[in-house]
Protein backbone atom coordinates (compact mmCIF):
# COMPACT_ATOMS: atom_id res chain seq x y z
CA UNK A 1 0.00 0.00 0.00
CA UNK A 2 1.10 3.57 -0.62
CA UNK A 3 2.30 5.38 2.49
CA UNK A 4 -0.25 8.15 1.83
CA UNK A 5 -3.72 6.63 1.80
CA UNK A 6 -6.48 8.49 0.02
CA UNK A 7 -8.70 5.57 0.95
CA UNK A 8 -8.17 6.05 4.69
CA UNK A 9 -8.41 9.84 4.38
CA UNK A 10 -11.66 9.88 2.38
CA UNK A 11 -13.43 7.00 4.14
CA UNK A 12 -16.49 8.60 5.67
CA UNK A 13 -19.79 6.76 6.11
CA UNK A 14 -23.16 8.42 5.60
CA UNK A 15 -25.39 8.68 8.66
CA UNK A 16 -27.57 5.89 7.27
CA UNK A 17 -24.68 3.74 6.06
CA UNK A 18 -25.85 0.67 7.99
CA UNK A 19 -29.26 0.88 6.29
CA UNK A 20 -27.65 1.25 2.88
CA UNK A 21 -25.41 -1.74 3.52
CA UNK A 22 -28.35 -3.88 4.67
CA UNK A 23 -30.34 -2.88 1.56
CA UNK A 24 -27.39 -3.74 -0.69
CA UNK A 25 -26.92 -7.13 0.95
CA UNK A 26 -30.65 -7.83 0.65
CA UNK A 27 -30.65 -6.86 -3.03
CA UNK A 28 -27.65 -9.09 -3.76
CA UNK A 29 -29.25 -12.02 -1.94
CA UNK A 30 -32.45 -11.56 -3.93
CA UNK A 31 -30.53 -11.31 -7.21
CA UNK A 32 -28.66 -14.52 -6.38
CA UNK A 33 -31.92 -16.26 -5.49
CA UNK A 34 -33.66 -15.12 -8.68
CA UNK A 35 -30.77 -15.90 -11.06
CA UNK A 36 -28.69 -19.05 -11.26
CA UNK A 37 -26.54 -17.51 -13.98
CA UNK A 38 -25.39 -14.18 -12.58
CA UNK A 39 -22.01 -12.50 -12.88
CA UNK A 40 -20.31 -9.37 -11.57
CA UNK A 41 -18.58 -6.99 -13.97
CA UNK A 42 -15.43 -5.75 -12.26
CA UNK A 43 -12.97 -3.11 -13.42
CA UNK A 44 -11.20 -3.63 -10.08
CA UNK A 45 -12.20 -0.16 -8.94
CA UNK A 46 -13.26 0.65 -5.37
CA UNK A 47 -16.94 -0.12 -5.94
CA UNK A 48 -16.12 -3.42 -7.61
CA UNK A 49 -13.91 -4.76 -4.82
CA UNK A 50 -16.69 -3.90 -2.34
CA UNK A 51 -19.26 -5.88 -4.33
CA UNK A 52 -16.89 -8.84 -4.76
CA UNK A 53 -16.26 -8.81 -1.01
CA UNK A 54 -20.02 -8.74 -0.32
CA UNK A 55 -20.56 -11.68 -2.70
CA UNK A 56 -17.73 -13.60 -1.04
CA UNK A 57 -19.39 -13.04 2.35
CA UNK A 58 -22.73 -14.31 1.03
CA UNK A 59 -21.00 -17.35 -0.44
CA UNK A 60 -19.44 -18.07 2.95
CA UNK A 61 -22.88 -18.33 4.54
CA UNK A 62 -23.46 -22.00 5.23
CA UNK A 63 -27.02 -21.98 3.96
CA UNK A 64 -26.10 -20.73 0.48
CA UNK A 65 -25.44 -24.12 -1.04
CA UNK A 66 -26.74 -22.95 -4.38
CA UNK A 67 -24.49 -19.92 -4.70
CA UNK A 68 -23.32 -19.67 -8.29
CA UNK A 69 -22.23 -16.08 -8.93
CA UNK A 70 -18.86 -15.34 -10.43
CA UNK A 71 -16.84 -12.27 -11.41
CA UNK A 72 -15.40 -11.18 -14.71
CA UNK A 73 -12.76 -8.64 -15.69
CA UNK A 74 -12.20 -7.24 -19.17
CA UNK A 75 -8.45 -7.23 -19.65
CA UNK A 76 -8.30 -4.75 -22.51
CA UNK A 77 -4.55 -5.07 -22.98
CA UNK A 78 -4.27 -1.44 -21.86
CA UNK A 79 -4.73 -1.75 -18.10
CA UNK A 80 -2.39 -0.26 -15.51
CA UNK A 81 0.15 -2.53 -13.80
CA UNK A 82 -1.66 -1.85 -10.49
CA UNK A 83 -4.94 -3.16 -11.94
CA UNK A 84 -3.30 -6.27 -13.41
CA UNK A 85 -1.64 -6.96 -10.09
CA UNK A 86 -4.97 -6.80 -8.21
CA UNK A 87 -6.60 -8.96 -10.87
CA UNK A 88 -3.95 -11.66 -10.40
CA UNK A 89 -4.35 -11.43 -6.62
CA UNK A 90 -8.13 -11.85 -6.85
CA UNK A 91 -7.76 -14.79 -9.20
CA UNK A 92 -5.52 -16.59 -6.75
CA UNK A 93 -7.28 -15.70 -3.50
CA UNK A 94 -10.99 -15.12 -4.12
CA UNK A 95 -13.38 -17.98 -3.38
CA UNK A 96 -15.33 -16.74 -6.42
CA UNK A 97 -14.32 -17.68 -9.93
CA UNK A 98 -12.73 -14.63 -11.57
CA UNK A 99 -13.06 -14.92 -15.34
CA UNK A 100 -10.87 -12.75 -17.58
CA UNK A 101 -11.84 -11.76 -21.10
CA UNK A 102 -9.47 -10.26 -23.65
CA UNK A 103 -10.07 -8.68 -27.04
CA UNK A 104 -9.71 -10.71 -30.22
CA UNK A 105 -5.99 -10.20 -30.71
CA UNK A 106 -6.09 -9.94 -34.52
CA UNK A 107 -8.67 -7.14 -34.29
CA UNK A 108 -6.71 -5.21 -31.65
CA UNK A 109 -3.45 -5.54 -33.62
CA UNK A 110 -5.10 -4.53 -36.89
CA UNK A 111 -6.72 -1.49 -35.28
CA UNK A 112 -3.38 -0.23 -33.97
CA UNK A 113 -1.67 -0.97 -37.28
CA UNK A 114 -4.29 1.03 -39.19
CA UNK A 115 -4.96 3.86 -36.77
CA UNK A 116 -1.91 4.13 -34.53
CA UNK A 117 -1.23 3.37 -30.86
CA UNK A 118 -2.97 6.56 -29.63
CA UNK A 119 -5.85 6.66 -32.14
CA UNK A 120 -8.33 7.02 -29.26
CA UNK A 121 -7.14 10.60 -28.76
CA UNK A 122 -7.86 11.58 -32.37
CA UNK A 123 -11.66 11.34 -32.48
CA UNK A 124 -14.63 10.04 -30.51
CA UNK A 125 -15.33 7.59 -33.32
CA UNK A 126 -11.86 6.07 -33.11
CA UNK A 127 -12.07 6.00 -29.33
CA UNK A 128 -15.42 4.21 -29.48
CA UNK A 129 -14.00 1.80 -32.09
CA UNK A 130 -11.13 0.95 -29.74
CA UNK A 131 -13.59 0.52 -26.83
CA UNK A 132 -15.70 -1.72 -29.03
CA UNK A 133 -12.79 -4.05 -29.82
CA UNK A 134 -11.29 -4.06 -26.33
CA UNK A 135 -14.42 -3.82 -24.15
CA UNK A 136 -17.81 -4.10 -25.82
CA UNK A 137 -17.15 -7.26 -27.84
CA UNK A 138 -15.43 -9.07 -24.93
CA UNK A 139 -18.34 -7.96 -22.69
CA UNK A 140 -20.78 -9.75 -24.99
CA UNK A 141 -18.76 -12.94 -24.57
CA UNK A 142 -18.56 -12.45 -20.79
CA UNK A 143 -22.35 -12.12 -20.51
CA UNK A 144 -23.20 -14.97 -22.86
CA UNK A 145 -25.49 -17.43 -21.09
CA UNK A 146 -26.08 -15.19 -18.05
CA UNK A 147 -29.53 -13.84 -17.20
CA UNK A 148 -28.24 -11.12 -14.87
CA UNK A 149 -25.15 -9.06 -14.10
CA UNK A 150 -24.01 -6.82 -11.28
CA UNK A 151 -22.17 -3.52 -11.64
CA UNK A 152 -20.72 -0.92 -9.29
CA UNK A 153 -22.41 2.11 -10.84
CA UNK A 154 -23.30 4.88 -8.40
CA UNK A 155 -25.55 7.89 -9.03
CA UNK A 156 -22.99 10.25 -7.55
CA UNK A 157 -20.35 9.34 -10.15
CA UNK A 158 -21.56 11.61 -12.96
CA UNK A 159 -24.55 13.42 -14.40
CA UNK A 160 -24.97 10.56 -16.88
CA UNK A 161 -25.40 8.15 -13.98
CA UNK A 162 -27.67 10.33 -11.83
CA UNK A 163 -30.76 8.23 -12.58
CA UNK A 164 -29.23 4.76 -12.53
CA UNK A 165 -31.81 2.35 -11.04
CA UNK A 166 -30.84 -0.31 -8.50
CA UNK A 167 -32.49 -2.92 -10.71
CA UNK A 168 -32.48 -2.25 -14.45
CA UNK A 169 -34.88 -4.44 -16.39
CA UNK A 170 -34.89 -2.35 -19.57
CA UNK A 171 -32.97 -5.09 -21.39
CA UNK A 172 -35.36 -7.97 -22.06
CA UNK A 173 -32.50 -10.48 -22.15
CA UNK A 174 -30.64 -9.66 -18.97
CA UNK A 175 -31.31 -7.84 -15.70
CA UNK A 176 -28.65 -5.45 -14.48
CA UNK A 177 -28.23 -4.99 -10.72
CA UNK A 178 -26.56 -1.82 -9.46
CA UNK A 179 -26.54 -2.43 -5.70
CA UNK A 180 -24.43 0.63 -4.79
CA UNK A 181 -26.52 3.27 -6.57
CA UNK A 182 -27.02 5.44 -3.48
CA UNK A 183 -23.63 4.84 -1.85
CA UNK A 184 -21.32 7.84 -1.58
CA UNK A 185 -17.59 7.67 -2.29
CA UNK A 186 -17.07 7.97 1.48
CA UNK A 187 -19.36 4.95 2.02
CA UNK A 188 -17.40 2.84 -0.47
CA UNK A 189 -14.05 3.67 1.10
CA UNK A 190 -15.45 3.22 4.61
CA UNK A 191 -16.45 -0.34 3.69
CA UNK A 192 -12.97 -1.02 2.26
CA UNK A 193 -11.23 0.27 5.37
CA UNK A 194 -13.60 -1.43 7.83
CA UNK A 195 -13.35 -4.82 6.14
CA UNK A 196 -9.68 -4.56 5.09
CA UNK A 197 -10.61 -5.20 1.47
CA UNK A 198 -7.59 -5.33 -0.87
CA UNK A 199 -7.98 -2.41 -3.28
CA UNK A 200 -6.41 -0.91 -6.37
CA UNK A 201 -3.50 1.28 -5.25
CA UNK A 202 -4.30 3.69 -8.11
CA UNK A 203 -7.01 5.05 -5.79
CA UNK A 204 -4.25 6.36 -3.53
CA UNK A 205 -2.88 8.18 -6.59
CA UNK A 206 -6.25 9.99 -7.01
CA UNK A 207 -7.81 7.64 -9.56
CA UNK A 208 -11.38 7.16 -8.24
CA UNK A 209 -12.43 5.66 -11.58
CA UNK A 210 -10.28 2.86 -12.98
CA UNK A 211 -9.95 2.41 -16.73
CA UNK A 212 -7.33 1.87 -19.43
CA UNK A 213 -3.96 3.54 -18.93
CA UNK A 214 -4.04 5.82 -22.03
CA UNK A 215 -7.58 6.99 -21.21
CA UNK A 216 -7.50 7.55 -17.46
CA UNK A 217 -5.75 10.24 -15.43
CA UNK A 218 -5.72 11.26 -11.80
CA UNK A 219 -8.31 13.89 -10.81
CA UNK A 220 -7.93 17.07 -8.83
CA UNK A 221 -9.89 18.15 -5.79
CA UNK A 222 -13.42 19.23 -6.80
CA UNK A 223 -13.47 17.39 -10.13
CA UNK A 224 -16.18 14.82 -10.96
CA UNK A 225 -15.37 11.20 -10.13
CA UNK A 226 -15.19 10.36 -13.83
CA UNK A 227 -13.40 13.55 -14.88
CA UNK A 228 -10.23 11.52 -15.40
CA UNK A 229 -11.82 9.35 -18.09
CA UNK A 230 -11.38 10.49 -21.74
CA UNK A 231 -10.77 13.98 -20.35
CA UNK A 232 -9.89 15.43 -23.77
CA UNK A 233 -13.41 14.81 -25.15
CA UNK A 234 -16.58 16.93 -25.15
CA UNK A 235 -18.07 16.53 -21.68
CA UNK A 236 -21.65 16.91 -22.90
CA UNK A 237 -21.62 14.43 -25.78
CA UNK A 238 -23.90 11.43 -25.92
CA UNK A 239 -21.06 9.08 -25.02
CA UNK A 240 -19.39 11.38 -22.50
CA UNK A 241 -17.38 9.45 -19.93
CA UNK A 242 -18.81 6.10 -21.05
CA UNK A 243 -17.16 3.37 -23.09
CA UNK A 244 -20.24 1.66 -24.45
CA UNK A 245 -20.57 -0.94 -21.69
CA UNK A 246 -23.49 0.89 -20.09
CA UNK A 247 -24.79 2.74 -23.13
CA UNK A 248 -28.02 1.24 -24.41
CA UNK A 249 -27.96 0.11 -28.00
CA UNK A 250 -30.37 2.00 -30.26
CA UNK A 251 -33.37 -0.07 -31.37
S1 LIG B 1 -10.65 3.09 -22.67
FE1 LIG B 1 -9.15 3.80 -24.21
S2 LIG B 1 -7.62 2.17 -24.48
FE2 LIG B 1 -9.40 1.33 -23.34
S3 LIG B 1 -10.62 0.39 -24.89
FE3 LIG B 1 -11.45 2.47 -24.66
S4 LIG B 1 -10.29 3.79 -26.10
FE4 LIG B 1 -9.22 1.81 -25.97
PDB file of N, CA, C and O and ligand atoms in Angstrom, residues 76 78 120 127 130-131 134-135 212 214-215 230 243, ligand 1:
ATOM      1  N   UNK A  76      -8.315  -5.397 -21.189  1.00  0.00           N
ATOM      2  CA  UNK A  76      -8.302  -4.754 -22.514  1.00  0.00           C
ATOM      3  C   UNK A  76      -6.937  -4.794 -23.190  1.00  0.00           C
ATOM      4  O   UNK A  76      -6.822  -4.461 -24.363  1.00  0.00           O
ATOM      5  N   UNK A  78      -4.725  -2.821 -22.097  1.00  0.00           N
ATOM      6  CA  UNK A  78      -4.274  -1.440 -21.856  1.00  0.00           C
ATOM      7  C   UNK A  78      -4.426  -1.058 -20.380  1.00  0.00           C
ATOM      8  O   UNK A  78      -4.507   0.130 -20.057  1.00  0.00           O
ATOM      9  N   UNK A 120      -7.170   6.632 -30.102  1.00  0.00           N
ATOM     10  CA  UNK A 120      -8.325   7.021 -29.262  1.00  0.00           C
ATOM     11  C   UNK A 120      -8.347   8.511 -28.928  1.00  0.00           C
ATOM     12  O   UNK A 120      -9.381   9.067 -28.587  1.00  0.00           O
ATOM     13  N   UNK A 127     -12.074   6.436 -30.732  1.00  0.00           N
ATOM     14  CA  UNK A 127     -12.070   5.996 -29.328  1.00  0.00           C
ATOM     15  C   UNK A 127     -13.145   4.933 -29.110  1.00  0.00           C
ATOM     16  O   UNK A 127     -12.906   3.893 -28.484  1.00  0.00           O
ATOM     17  N   UNK A 130     -12.093   1.649 -30.608  1.00  0.00           N
ATOM     18  CA  UNK A 130     -11.127   0.954 -29.742  1.00  0.00           C
ATOM     19  C   UNK A 130     -11.868   0.298 -28.577  1.00  0.00           C
ATOM     20  O   UNK A 130     -11.646  -0.869 -28.256  1.00  0.00           O
ATOM     21  N   UNK A 131     -12.796   1.067 -27.946  1.00  0.00           N
ATOM     22  CA  UNK A 131     -13.587   0.518 -26.833  1.00  0.00           C
ATOM     23  C   UNK A 131     -14.421  -0.676 -27.300  1.00  0.00           C
ATOM     24  O   UNK A 131     -14.624  -1.626 -26.547  1.00  0.00           O
ATOM     25  N   UNK A 134     -11.935  -3.649 -27.590  1.00  0.00           N
ATOM     26  CA  UNK A 134     -11.293  -4.064 -26.332  1.00  0.00           C
ATOM     27  C   UNK A 134     -12.262  -4.277 -25.174  1.00  0.00           C
ATOM     28  O   UNK A 134     -11.916  -4.903 -24.181  1.00  0.00           O
ATOM     29  N   UNK A 135     -13.488  -3.696 -25.281  1.00  0.00           N
ATOM     30  CA  UNK A 135     -14.421  -3.819 -24.149  1.00  0.00           C
ATOM     31  C   UNK A 135     -15.779  -4.392 -24.549  1.00  0.00           C
ATOM     32  O   UNK A 135     -16.253  -5.348 -23.946  1.00  0.00           O
ATOM     33  N   UNK A 212      -8.570   2.181 -18.710  1.00  0.00           N
ATOM     34  CA  UNK A 212      -7.334   1.868 -19.430  1.00  0.00           C
ATOM     35  C   UNK A 212      -6.300   2.975 -19.184  1.00  0.00           C
ATOM     36  O   UNK A 212      -6.658   4.143 -19.031  1.00  0.00           O
ATOM     37  N   UNK A 214      -4.115   4.612 -21.193  1.00  0.00           N
ATOM     38  CA  UNK A 214      -4.044   5.817 -22.031  1.00  0.00           C
ATOM     39  C   UNK A 214      -5.254   6.739 -21.868  1.00  0.00           C
ATOM     40  O   UNK A 214      -5.224   7.879 -22.318  1.00  0.00           O
ATOM     41  N   UNK A 215      -6.311   6.249 -21.242  1.00  0.00           N
ATOM     42  CA  UNK A 215      -7.579   6.991 -21.214  1.00  0.00           C
ATOM     43  C   UNK A 215      -8.021   7.362 -19.804  1.00  0.00           C
ATOM     44  O   UNK A 215      -9.177   7.732 -19.596  1.00  0.00           O
ATOM     45  N   UNK A 230     -11.261   9.842 -20.410  1.00  0.00           N
ATOM     46  CA  UNK A 230     -11.376  10.491 -21.736  1.00  0.00           C
ATOM     47  C   UNK A 230     -11.519  12.014 -21.561  1.00  0.00           C
ATOM     48  O   UNK A 230     -12.388  12.644 -22.161  1.00  0.00           O
ATOM     49  N   UNK A 243     -17.918   4.091 -22.070  1.00  0.00           N
ATOM     50  CA  UNK A 243     -17.160   3.369 -23.092  1.00  0.00           C
ATOM     51  C   UNK A 243     -18.045   2.461 -23.932  1.00  0.00           C
ATOM     52  O   UNK A 243     -17.559   1.732 -24.770  1.00  0.00           O
TER      53      UNK A 243
HETATM   54  S1  LIG B   1     -10.648   3.085 -22.673  1.00  0.00           S
HETATM   55 FE1  LIG B   1      -9.147   3.801 -24.213  1.00  0.00          FE
HETATM   56  S2  LIG B   1      -7.617   2.171 -24.480  1.00  0.00           S
HETATM   57 FE2  LIG B   1      -9.403   1.332 -23.343  1.00  0.00          FE
HETATM   58  S3  LIG B   1     -10.622   0.390 -24.886  1.00  0.00           S
HETATM   59 FE3  LIG B   1     -11.445   2.469 -24.657  1.00  0.00          FE
HETATM   60  S4  LIG B   1     -10.291   3.787 -26.104  1.00  0.00           S
HETATM   61 FE4  LIG B   1      -9.223   1.811 -25.974  1.00  0.00          FE
END
